[in-house]
Short mmCIF file of C-alpha atoms and ligand atoms in Angstrom, two decimals:
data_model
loop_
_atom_site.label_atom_id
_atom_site.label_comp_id
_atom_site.label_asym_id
_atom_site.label_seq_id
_atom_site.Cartn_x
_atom_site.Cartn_y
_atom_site.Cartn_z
CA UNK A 5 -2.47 -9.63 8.57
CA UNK A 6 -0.03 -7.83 6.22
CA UNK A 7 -0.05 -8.88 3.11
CA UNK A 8 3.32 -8.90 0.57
CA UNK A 9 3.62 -8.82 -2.82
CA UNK A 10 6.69 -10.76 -4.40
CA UNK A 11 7.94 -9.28 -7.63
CA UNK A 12 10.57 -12.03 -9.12
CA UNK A 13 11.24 -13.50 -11.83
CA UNK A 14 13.48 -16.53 -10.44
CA UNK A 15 10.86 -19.07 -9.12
CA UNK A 16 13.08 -21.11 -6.84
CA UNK A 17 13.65 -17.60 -4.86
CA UNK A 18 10.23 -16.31 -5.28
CA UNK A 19 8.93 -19.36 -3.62
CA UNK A 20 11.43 -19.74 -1.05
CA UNK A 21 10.61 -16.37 0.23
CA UNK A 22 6.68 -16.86 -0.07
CA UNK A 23 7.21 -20.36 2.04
CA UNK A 24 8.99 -18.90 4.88
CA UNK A 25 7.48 -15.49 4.98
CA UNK A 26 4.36 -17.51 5.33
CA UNK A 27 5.54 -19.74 8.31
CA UNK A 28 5.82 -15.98 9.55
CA UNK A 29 2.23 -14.85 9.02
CA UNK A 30 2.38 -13.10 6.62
CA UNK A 31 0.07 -13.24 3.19
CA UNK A 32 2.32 -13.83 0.08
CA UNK A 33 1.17 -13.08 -3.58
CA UNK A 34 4.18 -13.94 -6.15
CA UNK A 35 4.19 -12.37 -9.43
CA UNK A 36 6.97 -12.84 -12.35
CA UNK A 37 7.51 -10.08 -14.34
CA UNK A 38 7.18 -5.82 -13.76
CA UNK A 39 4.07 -5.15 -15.86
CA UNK A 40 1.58 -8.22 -13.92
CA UNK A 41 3.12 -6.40 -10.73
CA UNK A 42 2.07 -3.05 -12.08
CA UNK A 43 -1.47 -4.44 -12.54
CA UNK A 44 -1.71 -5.68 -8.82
CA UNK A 45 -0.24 -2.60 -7.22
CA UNK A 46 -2.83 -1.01 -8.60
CA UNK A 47 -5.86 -3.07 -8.18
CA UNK A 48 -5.04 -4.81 -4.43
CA UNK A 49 -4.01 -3.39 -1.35
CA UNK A 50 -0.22 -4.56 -0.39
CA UNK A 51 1.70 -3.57 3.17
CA UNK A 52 5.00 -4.13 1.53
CA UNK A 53 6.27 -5.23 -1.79
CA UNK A 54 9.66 -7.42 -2.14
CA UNK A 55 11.58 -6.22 -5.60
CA UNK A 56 13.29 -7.67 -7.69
CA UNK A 57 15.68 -5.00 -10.26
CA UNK A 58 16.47 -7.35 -13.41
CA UNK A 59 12.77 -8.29 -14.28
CA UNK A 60 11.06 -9.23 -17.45
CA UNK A 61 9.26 -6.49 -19.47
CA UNK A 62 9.19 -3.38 -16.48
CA UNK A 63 12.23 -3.58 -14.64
CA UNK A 64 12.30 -2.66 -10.87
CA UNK A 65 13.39 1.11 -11.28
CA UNK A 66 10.64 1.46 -13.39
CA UNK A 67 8.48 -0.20 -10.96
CA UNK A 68 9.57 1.47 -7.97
CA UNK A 69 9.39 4.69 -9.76
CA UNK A 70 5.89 4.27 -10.77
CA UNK A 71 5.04 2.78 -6.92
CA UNK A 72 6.38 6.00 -5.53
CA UNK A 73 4.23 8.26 -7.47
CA UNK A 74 1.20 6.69 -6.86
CA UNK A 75 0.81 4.77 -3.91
CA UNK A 76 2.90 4.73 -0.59
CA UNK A 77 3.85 1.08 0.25
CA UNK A 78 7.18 0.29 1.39
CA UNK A 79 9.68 -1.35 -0.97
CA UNK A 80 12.51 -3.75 -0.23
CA UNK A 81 14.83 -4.42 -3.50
CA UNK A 82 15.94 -7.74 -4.16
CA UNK A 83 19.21 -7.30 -6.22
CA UNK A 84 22.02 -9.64 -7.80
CA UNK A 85 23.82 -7.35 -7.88
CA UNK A 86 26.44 -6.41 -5.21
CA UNK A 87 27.66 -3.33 -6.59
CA UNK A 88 26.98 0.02 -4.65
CA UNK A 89 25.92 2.17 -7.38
CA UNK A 90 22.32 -0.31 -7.85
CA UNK A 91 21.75 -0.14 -4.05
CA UNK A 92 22.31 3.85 -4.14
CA UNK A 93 19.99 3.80 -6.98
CA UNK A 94 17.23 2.23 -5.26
CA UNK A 95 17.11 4.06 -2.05
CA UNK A 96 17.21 7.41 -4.17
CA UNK A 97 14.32 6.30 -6.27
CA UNK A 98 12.69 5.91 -2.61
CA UNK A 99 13.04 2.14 -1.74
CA UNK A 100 13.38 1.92 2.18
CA UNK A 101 15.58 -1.18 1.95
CA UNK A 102 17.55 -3.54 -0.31
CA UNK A 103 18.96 -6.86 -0.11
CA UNK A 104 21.61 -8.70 -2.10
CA UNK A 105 21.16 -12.00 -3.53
CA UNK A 106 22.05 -14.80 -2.40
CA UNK A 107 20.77 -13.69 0.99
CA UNK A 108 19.91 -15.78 4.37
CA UNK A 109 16.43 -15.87 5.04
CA UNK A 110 16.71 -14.63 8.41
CA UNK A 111 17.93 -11.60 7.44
CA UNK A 112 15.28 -11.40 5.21
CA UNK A 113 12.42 -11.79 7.50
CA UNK A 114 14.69 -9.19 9.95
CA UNK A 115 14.35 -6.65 7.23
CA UNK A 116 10.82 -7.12 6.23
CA UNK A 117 10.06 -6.93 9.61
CA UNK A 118 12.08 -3.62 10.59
CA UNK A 119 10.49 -1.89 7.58
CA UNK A 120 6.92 -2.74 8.86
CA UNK A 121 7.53 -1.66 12.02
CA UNK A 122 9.35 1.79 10.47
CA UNK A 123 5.95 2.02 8.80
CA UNK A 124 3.99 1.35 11.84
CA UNK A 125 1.88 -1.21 10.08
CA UNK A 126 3.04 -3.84 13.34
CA UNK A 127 -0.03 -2.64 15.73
CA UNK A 128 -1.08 0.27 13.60
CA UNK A 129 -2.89 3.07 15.51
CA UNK A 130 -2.88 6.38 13.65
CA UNK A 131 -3.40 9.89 14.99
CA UNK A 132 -4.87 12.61 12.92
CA UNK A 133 -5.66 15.37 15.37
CA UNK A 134 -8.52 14.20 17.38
CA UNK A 135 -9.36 10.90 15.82
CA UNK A 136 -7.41 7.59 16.14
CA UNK A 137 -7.48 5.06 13.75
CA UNK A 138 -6.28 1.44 14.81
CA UNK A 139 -6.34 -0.47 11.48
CA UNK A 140 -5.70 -3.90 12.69
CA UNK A 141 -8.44 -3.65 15.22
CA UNK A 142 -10.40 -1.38 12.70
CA UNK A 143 -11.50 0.83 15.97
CA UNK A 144 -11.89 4.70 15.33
CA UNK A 145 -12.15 6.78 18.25
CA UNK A 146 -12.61 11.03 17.97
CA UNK A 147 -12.08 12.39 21.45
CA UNK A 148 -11.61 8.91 22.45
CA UNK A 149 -15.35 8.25 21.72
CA UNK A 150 -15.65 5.45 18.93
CA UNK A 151 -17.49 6.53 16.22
CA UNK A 152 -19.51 3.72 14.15
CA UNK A 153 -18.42 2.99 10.57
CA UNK A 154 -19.78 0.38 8.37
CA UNK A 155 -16.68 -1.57 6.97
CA UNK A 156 -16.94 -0.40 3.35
CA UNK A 157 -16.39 3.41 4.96
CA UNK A 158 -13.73 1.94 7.64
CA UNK A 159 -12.00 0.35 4.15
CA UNK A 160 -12.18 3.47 2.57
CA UNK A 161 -10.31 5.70 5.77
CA UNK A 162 -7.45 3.57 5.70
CA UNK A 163 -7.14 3.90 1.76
CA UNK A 164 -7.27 7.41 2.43
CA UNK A 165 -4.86 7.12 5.25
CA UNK A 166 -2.26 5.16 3.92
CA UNK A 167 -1.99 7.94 0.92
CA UNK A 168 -2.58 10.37 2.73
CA UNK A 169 -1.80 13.76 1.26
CA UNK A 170 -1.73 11.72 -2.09
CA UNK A 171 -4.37 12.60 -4.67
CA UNK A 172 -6.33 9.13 -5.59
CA UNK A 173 -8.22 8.63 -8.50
CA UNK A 174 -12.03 7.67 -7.85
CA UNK A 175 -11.41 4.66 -10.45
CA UNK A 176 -8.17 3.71 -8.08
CA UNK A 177 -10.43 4.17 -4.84
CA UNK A 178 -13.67 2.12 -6.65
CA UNK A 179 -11.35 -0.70 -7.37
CA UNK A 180 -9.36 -1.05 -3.76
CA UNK A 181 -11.97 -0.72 -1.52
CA UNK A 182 -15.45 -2.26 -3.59
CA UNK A 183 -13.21 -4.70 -5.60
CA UNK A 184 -12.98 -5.52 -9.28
CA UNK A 185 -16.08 -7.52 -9.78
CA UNK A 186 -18.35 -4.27 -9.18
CA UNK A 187 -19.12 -2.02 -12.06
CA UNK A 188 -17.80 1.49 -11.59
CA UNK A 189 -20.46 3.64 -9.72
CA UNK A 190 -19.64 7.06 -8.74
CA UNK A 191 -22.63 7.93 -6.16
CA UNK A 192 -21.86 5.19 -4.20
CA UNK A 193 -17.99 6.41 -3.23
CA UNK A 194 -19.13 9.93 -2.68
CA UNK A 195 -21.54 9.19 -0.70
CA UNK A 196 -19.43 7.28 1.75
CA UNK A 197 -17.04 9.86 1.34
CA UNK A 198 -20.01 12.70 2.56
CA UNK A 199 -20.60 9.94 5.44
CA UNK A 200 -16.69 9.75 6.36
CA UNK A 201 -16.12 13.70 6.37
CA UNK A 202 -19.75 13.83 8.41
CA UNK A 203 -19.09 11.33 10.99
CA UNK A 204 -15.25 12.25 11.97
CA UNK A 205 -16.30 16.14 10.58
CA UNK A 206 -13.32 15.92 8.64
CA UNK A 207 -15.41 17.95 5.69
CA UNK A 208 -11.73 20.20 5.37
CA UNK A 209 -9.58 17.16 5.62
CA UNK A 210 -10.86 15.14 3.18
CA UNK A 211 -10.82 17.20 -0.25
CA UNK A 212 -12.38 16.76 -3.29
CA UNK A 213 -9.69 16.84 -6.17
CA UNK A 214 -11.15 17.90 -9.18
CA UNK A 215 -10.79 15.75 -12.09
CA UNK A 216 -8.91 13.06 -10.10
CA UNK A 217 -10.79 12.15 -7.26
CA UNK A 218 -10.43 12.35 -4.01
CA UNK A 219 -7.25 13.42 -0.62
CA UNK A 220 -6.99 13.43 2.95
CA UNK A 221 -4.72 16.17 3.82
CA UNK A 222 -2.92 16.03 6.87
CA1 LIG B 309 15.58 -11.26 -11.86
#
C-alpha cells in the first residue's frame, strides 16, 4: 500500500484530499505546517508527499529543498498560486509535479497516480544486476533463485534501494527500518547490513560511508 504524506495548512483541503485519496487505497497522514512535515520525512517511510508552497513556519521550497537532498520521494506541489514563475520554481527545485488550487479531485488522483507509476512504485520490481527486488510482494530473487531474508533485512534493502546511490545516516536507517521506540544500537544494523551484502554478495555494492553511515551504489 503506498502511503502519502499531506503537507497543508488549509484543513478543509487537507482533508478532502486524505478522504478521497483514501476511497483510492491509498494511506493518508496529514500534517499542517513545514517543520512537523520535516520531522515525519525523516522518521517514516512515505511513497509520495502532496505539498503545499505557502505553509506555516518551513515553507514548501524549503521543504522540497531539504526532501531532495536527503531522501528520494516524489513530490507533487499544491499551489494557490497560478502564476508560472511558482510552478517553474518547483519543478527546478526537483518536484515531479504541481497542481493549482482550486483543483478537481480527479485530476488529482490522475496525477498522484501518473507520478507513482513514473516512479514504478505501482507493482514495483527492481533490477540491480542479477537480483530482483519486488517490494510489494517483498520477493528477492538473484539468478532468479529467491534468496531468504528475514523482514527487518528485506526492510532495510528497500531503504537502501529507494536511496540508492544516496549516503544514509545510520541514525536515519535505525529510525526507518527498527522504528522510534528502539534505542539506537549500532551492532544490530551492521550486522544485517554484513547479512544483506553476504546473502545477495553485494559486499561492493553496499558501501560503508564513513562517518555517515551507510550506500548502495548502483
Ligand atoms: Ca497554505
Amino acid at each position: 500500500m503506498n502511503r502519502i504524506l499531506i503537507v497543508e495548512d488549509e484543513i478543509a483541503i487537507s482533508d478532502l484530499i486524505k478522504i478521497s485519496l483514501e476511497t483510492k487505497g491509498y494511506k493518508c497522514e496529514v500534517v499542517n505546517d513545514g517543520e512537523k512535515a520535516s520531522d515525519l520525512i525523516e522518521r517514516k517511510k512515505y511513497d509520495l508527499i502532496l505539498l503545499d508552497i505557502m505553509l506555516p513556519k518551513v515553507d514548501g521550497y524549503e521543504l522540497l529543498e531539504y526532501i531532495r537532498q536527503t531522501f528520494e520521494i516524489p513530490t507533487i506541489f499544491i499551489t494557490a498560486k497560478n502564476q508560472t514563475a511558482d510552478k517553474i520554481k518547483g519543478l527546478r527545485l526537483g518536484a515531479d509535479d504541481y497542481i493549482t488550487k482550486p483543483f478537481e479531485i480527479g485530476e488529482l488522483i490522475a496525477r498522484v497516480e501518473a507520478v507513482l507509476r513514473r516512479y514504478n512504485k505501482g507493482n514495483e520490481t527492481q533490477k540491480i544486476d542479477d537480483v530482483e527486488i519486488n517490494l510489494t510482494a517483498r520477493i528477492v530473487k538473484k539468478c532468479g533463485k529467491e534468496i531468504n531474508l528475514t523482514p527487518k533485512e528485506f526492510d532495510l534493502l528497500s531503504l537502501l534501494i529507494q536511496n540508492k546511490n544516496y549516503a544514509l545516516y545510520r541514525e536515519t536507517i535505525f529510525e526507518k527500518v527498527w522504528g522510534e521506540d528502539l534505542d539506537f544500537e549500532t551492532r544490530t544494523l551492521d550486522l544485517h547490513i554484513q547479512r544483506l551484502r553476504k546473502k545477495l554478495d553485494w559486499k561492493d555494492k553496499i558501501k560503508t560511508v564513513y562517518k555517515i553511515g551507510y550506500m548502495l551504489e548502483v
